[in-house]
PDB file of C-alpha atoms in Angstrom:
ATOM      1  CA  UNK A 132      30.724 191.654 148.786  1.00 56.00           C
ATOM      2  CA  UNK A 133      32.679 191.102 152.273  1.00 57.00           C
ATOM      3  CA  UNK A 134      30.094 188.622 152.575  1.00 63.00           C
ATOM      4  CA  UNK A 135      31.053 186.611 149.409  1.00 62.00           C
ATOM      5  CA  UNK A 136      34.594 187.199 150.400  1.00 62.00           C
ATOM      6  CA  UNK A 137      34.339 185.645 154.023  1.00 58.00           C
ATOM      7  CA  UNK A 138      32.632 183.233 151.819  1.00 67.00           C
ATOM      8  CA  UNK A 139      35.326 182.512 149.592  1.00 61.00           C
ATOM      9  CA  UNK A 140      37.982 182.316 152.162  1.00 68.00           C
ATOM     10  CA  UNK A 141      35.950 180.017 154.454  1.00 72.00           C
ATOM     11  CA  UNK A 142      35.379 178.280 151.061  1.00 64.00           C
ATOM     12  CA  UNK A 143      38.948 178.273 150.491  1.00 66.00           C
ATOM     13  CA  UNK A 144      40.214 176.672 153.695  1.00 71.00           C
ATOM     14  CA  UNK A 145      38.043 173.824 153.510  1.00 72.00           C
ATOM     15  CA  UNK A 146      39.196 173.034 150.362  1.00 62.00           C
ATOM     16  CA  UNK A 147      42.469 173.137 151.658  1.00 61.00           C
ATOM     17  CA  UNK A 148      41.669 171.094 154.341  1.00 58.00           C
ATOM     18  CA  UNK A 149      40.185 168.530 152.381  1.00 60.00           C
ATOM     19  CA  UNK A 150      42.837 168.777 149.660  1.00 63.00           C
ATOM     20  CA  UNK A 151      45.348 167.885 152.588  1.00 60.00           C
ATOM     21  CA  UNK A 152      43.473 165.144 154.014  1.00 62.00           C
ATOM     22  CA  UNK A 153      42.788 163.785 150.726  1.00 56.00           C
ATOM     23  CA  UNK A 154      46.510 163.485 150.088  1.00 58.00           C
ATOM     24  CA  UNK A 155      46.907 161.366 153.598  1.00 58.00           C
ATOM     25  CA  UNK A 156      44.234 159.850 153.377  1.00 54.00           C
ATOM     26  CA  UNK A 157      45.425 158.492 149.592  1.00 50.00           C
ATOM     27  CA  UNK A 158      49.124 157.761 150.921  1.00 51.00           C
ATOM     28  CA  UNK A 159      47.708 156.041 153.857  1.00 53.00           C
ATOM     29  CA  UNK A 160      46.217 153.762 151.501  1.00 64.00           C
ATOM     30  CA  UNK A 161      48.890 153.175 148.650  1.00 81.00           C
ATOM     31  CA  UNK A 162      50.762 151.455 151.170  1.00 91.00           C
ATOM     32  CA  UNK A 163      50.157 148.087 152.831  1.00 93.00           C
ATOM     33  CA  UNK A 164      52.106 145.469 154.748  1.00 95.00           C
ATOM     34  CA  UNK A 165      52.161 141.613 154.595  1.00 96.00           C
ATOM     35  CA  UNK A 166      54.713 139.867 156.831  1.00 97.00           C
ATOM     36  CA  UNK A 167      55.849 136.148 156.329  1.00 97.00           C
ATOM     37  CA  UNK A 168      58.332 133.814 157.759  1.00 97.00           C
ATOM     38  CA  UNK A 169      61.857 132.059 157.233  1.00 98.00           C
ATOM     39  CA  UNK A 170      62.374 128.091 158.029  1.00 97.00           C
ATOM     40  CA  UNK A 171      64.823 125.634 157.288  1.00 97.00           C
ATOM     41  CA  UNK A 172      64.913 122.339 157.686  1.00 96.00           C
ATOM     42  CA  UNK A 173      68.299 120.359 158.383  1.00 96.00           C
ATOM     43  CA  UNK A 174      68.444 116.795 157.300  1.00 96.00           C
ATOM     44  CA  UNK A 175      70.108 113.899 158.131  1.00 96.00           C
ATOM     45  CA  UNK A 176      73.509 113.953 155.876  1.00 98.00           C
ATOM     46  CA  UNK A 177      73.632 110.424 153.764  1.00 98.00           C
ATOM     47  CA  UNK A 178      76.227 108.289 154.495  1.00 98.00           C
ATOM     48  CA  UNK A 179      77.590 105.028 153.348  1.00 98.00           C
ATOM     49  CA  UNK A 180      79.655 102.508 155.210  1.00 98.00           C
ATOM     50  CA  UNK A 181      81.373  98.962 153.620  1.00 98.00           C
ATOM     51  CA  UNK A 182      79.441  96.481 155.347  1.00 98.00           C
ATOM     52  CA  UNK A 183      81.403  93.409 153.323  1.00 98.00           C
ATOM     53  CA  UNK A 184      84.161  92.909 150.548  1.00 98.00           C
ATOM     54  CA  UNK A 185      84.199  91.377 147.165  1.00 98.00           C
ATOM     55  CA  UNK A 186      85.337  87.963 146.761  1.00 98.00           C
ATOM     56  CA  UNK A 187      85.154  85.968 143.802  1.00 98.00           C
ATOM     57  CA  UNK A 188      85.783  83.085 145.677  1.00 98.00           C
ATOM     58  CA  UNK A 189      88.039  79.880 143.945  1.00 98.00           C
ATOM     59  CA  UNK A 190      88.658  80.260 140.108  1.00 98.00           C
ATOM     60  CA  UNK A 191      90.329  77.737 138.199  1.00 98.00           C
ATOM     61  CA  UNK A 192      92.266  78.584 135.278  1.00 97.00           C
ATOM     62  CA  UNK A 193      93.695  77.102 131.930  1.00 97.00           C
ATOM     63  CA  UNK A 194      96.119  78.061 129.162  1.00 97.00           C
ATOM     64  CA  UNK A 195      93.015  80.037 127.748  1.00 98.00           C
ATOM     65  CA  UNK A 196      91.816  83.958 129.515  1.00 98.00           C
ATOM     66  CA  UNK A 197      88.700  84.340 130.524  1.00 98.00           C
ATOM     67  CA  UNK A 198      86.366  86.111 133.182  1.00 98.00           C
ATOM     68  CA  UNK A 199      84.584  85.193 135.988  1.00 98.00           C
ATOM     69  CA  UNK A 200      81.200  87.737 136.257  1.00 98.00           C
ATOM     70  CA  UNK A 201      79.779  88.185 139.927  1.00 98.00           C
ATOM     71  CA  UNK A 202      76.459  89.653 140.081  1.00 98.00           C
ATOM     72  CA  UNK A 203      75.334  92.164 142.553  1.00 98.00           C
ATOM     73  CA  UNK A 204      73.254  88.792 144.520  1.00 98.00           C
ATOM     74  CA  UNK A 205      76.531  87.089 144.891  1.00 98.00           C
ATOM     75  CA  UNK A 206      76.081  84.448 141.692  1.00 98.00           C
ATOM     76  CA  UNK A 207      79.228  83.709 139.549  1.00 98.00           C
ATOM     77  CA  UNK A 208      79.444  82.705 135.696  1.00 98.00           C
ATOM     78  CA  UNK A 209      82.622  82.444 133.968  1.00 98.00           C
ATOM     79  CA  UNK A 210      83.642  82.479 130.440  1.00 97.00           C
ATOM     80  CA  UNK A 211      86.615  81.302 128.305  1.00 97.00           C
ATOM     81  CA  UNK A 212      89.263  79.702 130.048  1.00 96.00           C
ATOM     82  CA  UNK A 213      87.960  79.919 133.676  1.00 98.00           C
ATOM     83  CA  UNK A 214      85.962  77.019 135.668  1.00 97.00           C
ATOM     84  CA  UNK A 215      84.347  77.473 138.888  1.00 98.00           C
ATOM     85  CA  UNK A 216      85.525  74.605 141.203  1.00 97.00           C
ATOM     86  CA  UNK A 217      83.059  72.969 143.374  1.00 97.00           C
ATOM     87  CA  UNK A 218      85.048  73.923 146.130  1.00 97.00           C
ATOM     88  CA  UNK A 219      83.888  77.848 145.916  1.00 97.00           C
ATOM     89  CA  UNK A 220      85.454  79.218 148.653  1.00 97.00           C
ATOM     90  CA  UNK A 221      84.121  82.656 150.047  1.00 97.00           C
ATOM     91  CA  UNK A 222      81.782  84.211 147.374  1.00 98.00           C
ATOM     92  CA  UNK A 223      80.072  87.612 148.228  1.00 98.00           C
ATOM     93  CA  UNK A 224      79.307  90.691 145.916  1.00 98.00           C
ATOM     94  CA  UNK A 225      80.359  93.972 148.195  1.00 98.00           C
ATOM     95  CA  UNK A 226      78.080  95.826 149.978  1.00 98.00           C
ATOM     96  CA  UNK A 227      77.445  99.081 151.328  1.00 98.00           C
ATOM     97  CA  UNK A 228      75.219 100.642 154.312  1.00 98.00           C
ATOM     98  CA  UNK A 229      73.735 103.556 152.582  1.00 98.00           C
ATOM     99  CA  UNK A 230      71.642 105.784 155.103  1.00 98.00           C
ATOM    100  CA  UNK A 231      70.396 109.276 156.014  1.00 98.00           C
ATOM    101  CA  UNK A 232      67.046 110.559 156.258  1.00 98.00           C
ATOM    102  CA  UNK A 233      63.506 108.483 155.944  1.00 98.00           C
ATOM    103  CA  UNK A 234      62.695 107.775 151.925  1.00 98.00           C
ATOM    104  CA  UNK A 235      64.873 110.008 150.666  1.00 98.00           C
ATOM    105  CA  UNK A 236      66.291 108.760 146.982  1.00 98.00           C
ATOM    106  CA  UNK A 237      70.114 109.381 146.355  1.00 98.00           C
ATOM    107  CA  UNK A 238      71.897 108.503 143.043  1.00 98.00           C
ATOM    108  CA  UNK A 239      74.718 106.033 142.865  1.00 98.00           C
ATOM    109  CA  UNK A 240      78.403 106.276 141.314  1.00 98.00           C
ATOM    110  CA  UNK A 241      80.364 103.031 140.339  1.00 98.00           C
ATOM    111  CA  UNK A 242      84.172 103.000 139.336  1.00 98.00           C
ATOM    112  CA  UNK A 243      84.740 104.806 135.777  1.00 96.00           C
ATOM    113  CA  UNK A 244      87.926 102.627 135.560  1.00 97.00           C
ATOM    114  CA  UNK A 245      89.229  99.325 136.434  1.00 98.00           C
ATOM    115  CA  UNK A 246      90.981  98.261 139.951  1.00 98.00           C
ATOM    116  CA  UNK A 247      94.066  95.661 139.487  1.00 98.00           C
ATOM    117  CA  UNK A 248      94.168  93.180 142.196  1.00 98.00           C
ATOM    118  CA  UNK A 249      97.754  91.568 143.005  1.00 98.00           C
ATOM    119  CA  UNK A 250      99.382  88.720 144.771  1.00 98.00           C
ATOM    120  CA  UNK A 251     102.939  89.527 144.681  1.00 97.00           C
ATOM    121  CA  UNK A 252     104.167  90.672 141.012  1.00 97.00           C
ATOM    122  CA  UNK A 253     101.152  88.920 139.340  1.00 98.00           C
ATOM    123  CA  UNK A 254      97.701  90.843 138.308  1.00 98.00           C
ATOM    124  CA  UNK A 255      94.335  90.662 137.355  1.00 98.00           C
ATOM    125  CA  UNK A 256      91.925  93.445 136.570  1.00 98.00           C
ATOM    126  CA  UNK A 257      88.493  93.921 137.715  1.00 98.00           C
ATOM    127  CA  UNK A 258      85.958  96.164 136.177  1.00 98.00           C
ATOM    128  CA  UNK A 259      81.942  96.246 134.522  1.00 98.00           C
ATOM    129  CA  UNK A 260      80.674  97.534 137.625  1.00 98.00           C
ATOM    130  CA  UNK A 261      76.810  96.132 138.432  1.00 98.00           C
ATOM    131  CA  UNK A 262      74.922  97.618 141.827  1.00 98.00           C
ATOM    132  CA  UNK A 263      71.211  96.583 143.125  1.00 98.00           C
ATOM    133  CA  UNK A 264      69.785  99.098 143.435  1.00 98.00           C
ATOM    134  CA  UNK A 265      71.067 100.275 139.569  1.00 97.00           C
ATOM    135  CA  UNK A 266      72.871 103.398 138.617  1.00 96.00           C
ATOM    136  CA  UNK A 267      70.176 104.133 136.527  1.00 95.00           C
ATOM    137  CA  UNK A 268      67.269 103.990 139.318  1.00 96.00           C
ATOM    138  CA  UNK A 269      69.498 104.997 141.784  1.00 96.00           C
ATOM    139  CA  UNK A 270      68.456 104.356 145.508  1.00 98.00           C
ATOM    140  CA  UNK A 271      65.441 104.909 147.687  1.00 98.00           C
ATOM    141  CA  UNK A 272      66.037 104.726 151.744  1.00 98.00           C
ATOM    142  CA  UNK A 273      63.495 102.444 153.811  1.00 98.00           C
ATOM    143  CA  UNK A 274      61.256 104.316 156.455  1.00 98.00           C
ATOM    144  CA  UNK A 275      64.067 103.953 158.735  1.00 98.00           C
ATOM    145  CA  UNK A 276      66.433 105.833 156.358  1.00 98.00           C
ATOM    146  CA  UNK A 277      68.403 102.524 155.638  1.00 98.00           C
ATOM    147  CA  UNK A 278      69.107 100.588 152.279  1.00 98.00           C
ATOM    148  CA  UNK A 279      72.093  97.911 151.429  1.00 98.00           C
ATOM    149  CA  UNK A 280      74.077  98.805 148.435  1.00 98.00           C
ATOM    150  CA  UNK A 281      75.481  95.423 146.772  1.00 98.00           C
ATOM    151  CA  UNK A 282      78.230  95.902 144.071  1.00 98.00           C
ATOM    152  CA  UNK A 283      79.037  93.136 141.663  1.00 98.00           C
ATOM    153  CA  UNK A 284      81.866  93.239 139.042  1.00 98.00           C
ATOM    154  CA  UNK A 285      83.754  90.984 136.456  1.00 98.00           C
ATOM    155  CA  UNK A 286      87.229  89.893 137.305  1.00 98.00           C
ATOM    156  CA  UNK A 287      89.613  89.718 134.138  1.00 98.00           C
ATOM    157  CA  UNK A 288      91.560  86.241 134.375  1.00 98.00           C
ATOM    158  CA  UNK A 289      94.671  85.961 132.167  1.00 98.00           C
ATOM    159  CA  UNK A 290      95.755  83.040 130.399  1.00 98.00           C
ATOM    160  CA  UNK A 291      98.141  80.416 132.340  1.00 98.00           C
ATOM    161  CA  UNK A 292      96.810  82.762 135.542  1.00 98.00           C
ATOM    162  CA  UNK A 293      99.380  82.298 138.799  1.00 98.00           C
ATOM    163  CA  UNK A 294      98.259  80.525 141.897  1.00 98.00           C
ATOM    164  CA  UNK A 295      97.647  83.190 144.860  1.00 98.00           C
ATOM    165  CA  UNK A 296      95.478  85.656 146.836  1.00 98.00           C
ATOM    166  CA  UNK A 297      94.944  88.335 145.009  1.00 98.00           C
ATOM    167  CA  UNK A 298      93.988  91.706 146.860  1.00 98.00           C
ATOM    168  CA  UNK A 299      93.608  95.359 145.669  1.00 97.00           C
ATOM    169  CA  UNK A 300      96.212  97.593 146.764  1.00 92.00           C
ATOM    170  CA  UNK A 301      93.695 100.851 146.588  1.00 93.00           C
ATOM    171  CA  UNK A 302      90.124 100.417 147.376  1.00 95.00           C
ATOM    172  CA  UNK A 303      87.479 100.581 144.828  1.00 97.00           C
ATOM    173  CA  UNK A 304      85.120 103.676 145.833  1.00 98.00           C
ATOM    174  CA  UNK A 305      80.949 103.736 145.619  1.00 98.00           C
ATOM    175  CA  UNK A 306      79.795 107.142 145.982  1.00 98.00           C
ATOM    176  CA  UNK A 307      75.902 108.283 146.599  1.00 98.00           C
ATOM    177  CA  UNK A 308      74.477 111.490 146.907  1.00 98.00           C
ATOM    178  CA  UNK A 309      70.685 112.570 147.533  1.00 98.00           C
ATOM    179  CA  UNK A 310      68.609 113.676 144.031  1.00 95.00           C
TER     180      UNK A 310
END
């Protein structure tokens, strides 16, 4: 019987050994790393600069209103009681210098409302906003993160119209912003 007993204990503490190198051995294993990396990438804010004015050049008038329309390529059309003299003075749609970083596309914003234009007390309205590239497709810059914004409109003539320069007292604003 001691013999079965030495037995058992030497029994015993092996299987207590191997019951506590079972249980490292298994927590040893339930856990496992992985390790992975953090970047950024900074690019070039988008910017836009005017790089010309709107002018809808000479408009001649009568007792009638009427419009003249300026696309965003610089062509005129009138309606109603304007003519377009064949003396057109300066006629250019505005444009805009529209960069920031290399084929990027960016979505454009036109005026909601209209801008009055004066020459002394007497005004006109212009408004029906037009850009190339289009609201709707918004812009895509070149490989050199570059692209010209032109802005056309349609000026609002009033009947009997007075002579003058007329000039907007505020700005009209173009806004972009990347998609």
């Amino acid at each position: 019987m001691l013999k079965t007993r030495l037995k058992m204990k030497k029994l015993t503490k092996i299987l207590a050994l191997l019951t506590v190198m079972v249980a490292f051995s298994t927590a040893a294993f339930a856990q496992v790393e992985a390790t992975a990396t953090a970047t950024a990438t900074i690019i070039t804010p988008i910017a836009i600069a005017n790089a010309s004015d709107m002018d809808f050049g000479n408009v001649a008038v009568s007792a009638a209103a009427g419009t003249v329309v300026l696309s965003p390529a610089g062509a005129r059309s009138e309606t109603g009681g304007v003519t377009l003299p064949a003396v057109t003075g300066t006629v250019s749609a505005a444009a805009f210098d529209v960069t920031g970083e290399a084929n990027f596309t960016y979505s454009i914003s036109l005026p909601a409302a209209a801008t009055t234009i004066t020459s002394g007390a007497n005004t006109m309205t212009v408004d029906t906003w037009t850009s190339t590239p289009t609201v709707v497709a918004g812009g895509t810059l070149d490989g050199t993160g570059a692209q010209t914004l032109l802005v056309g409109a349609t000026l609002n003539v009033g009947a009997s119209q007075p002579s003058g320069v007329y000039v907007s007292g505020t700005p009209f604003t173009v806004t972009v912003n990347y998609n």
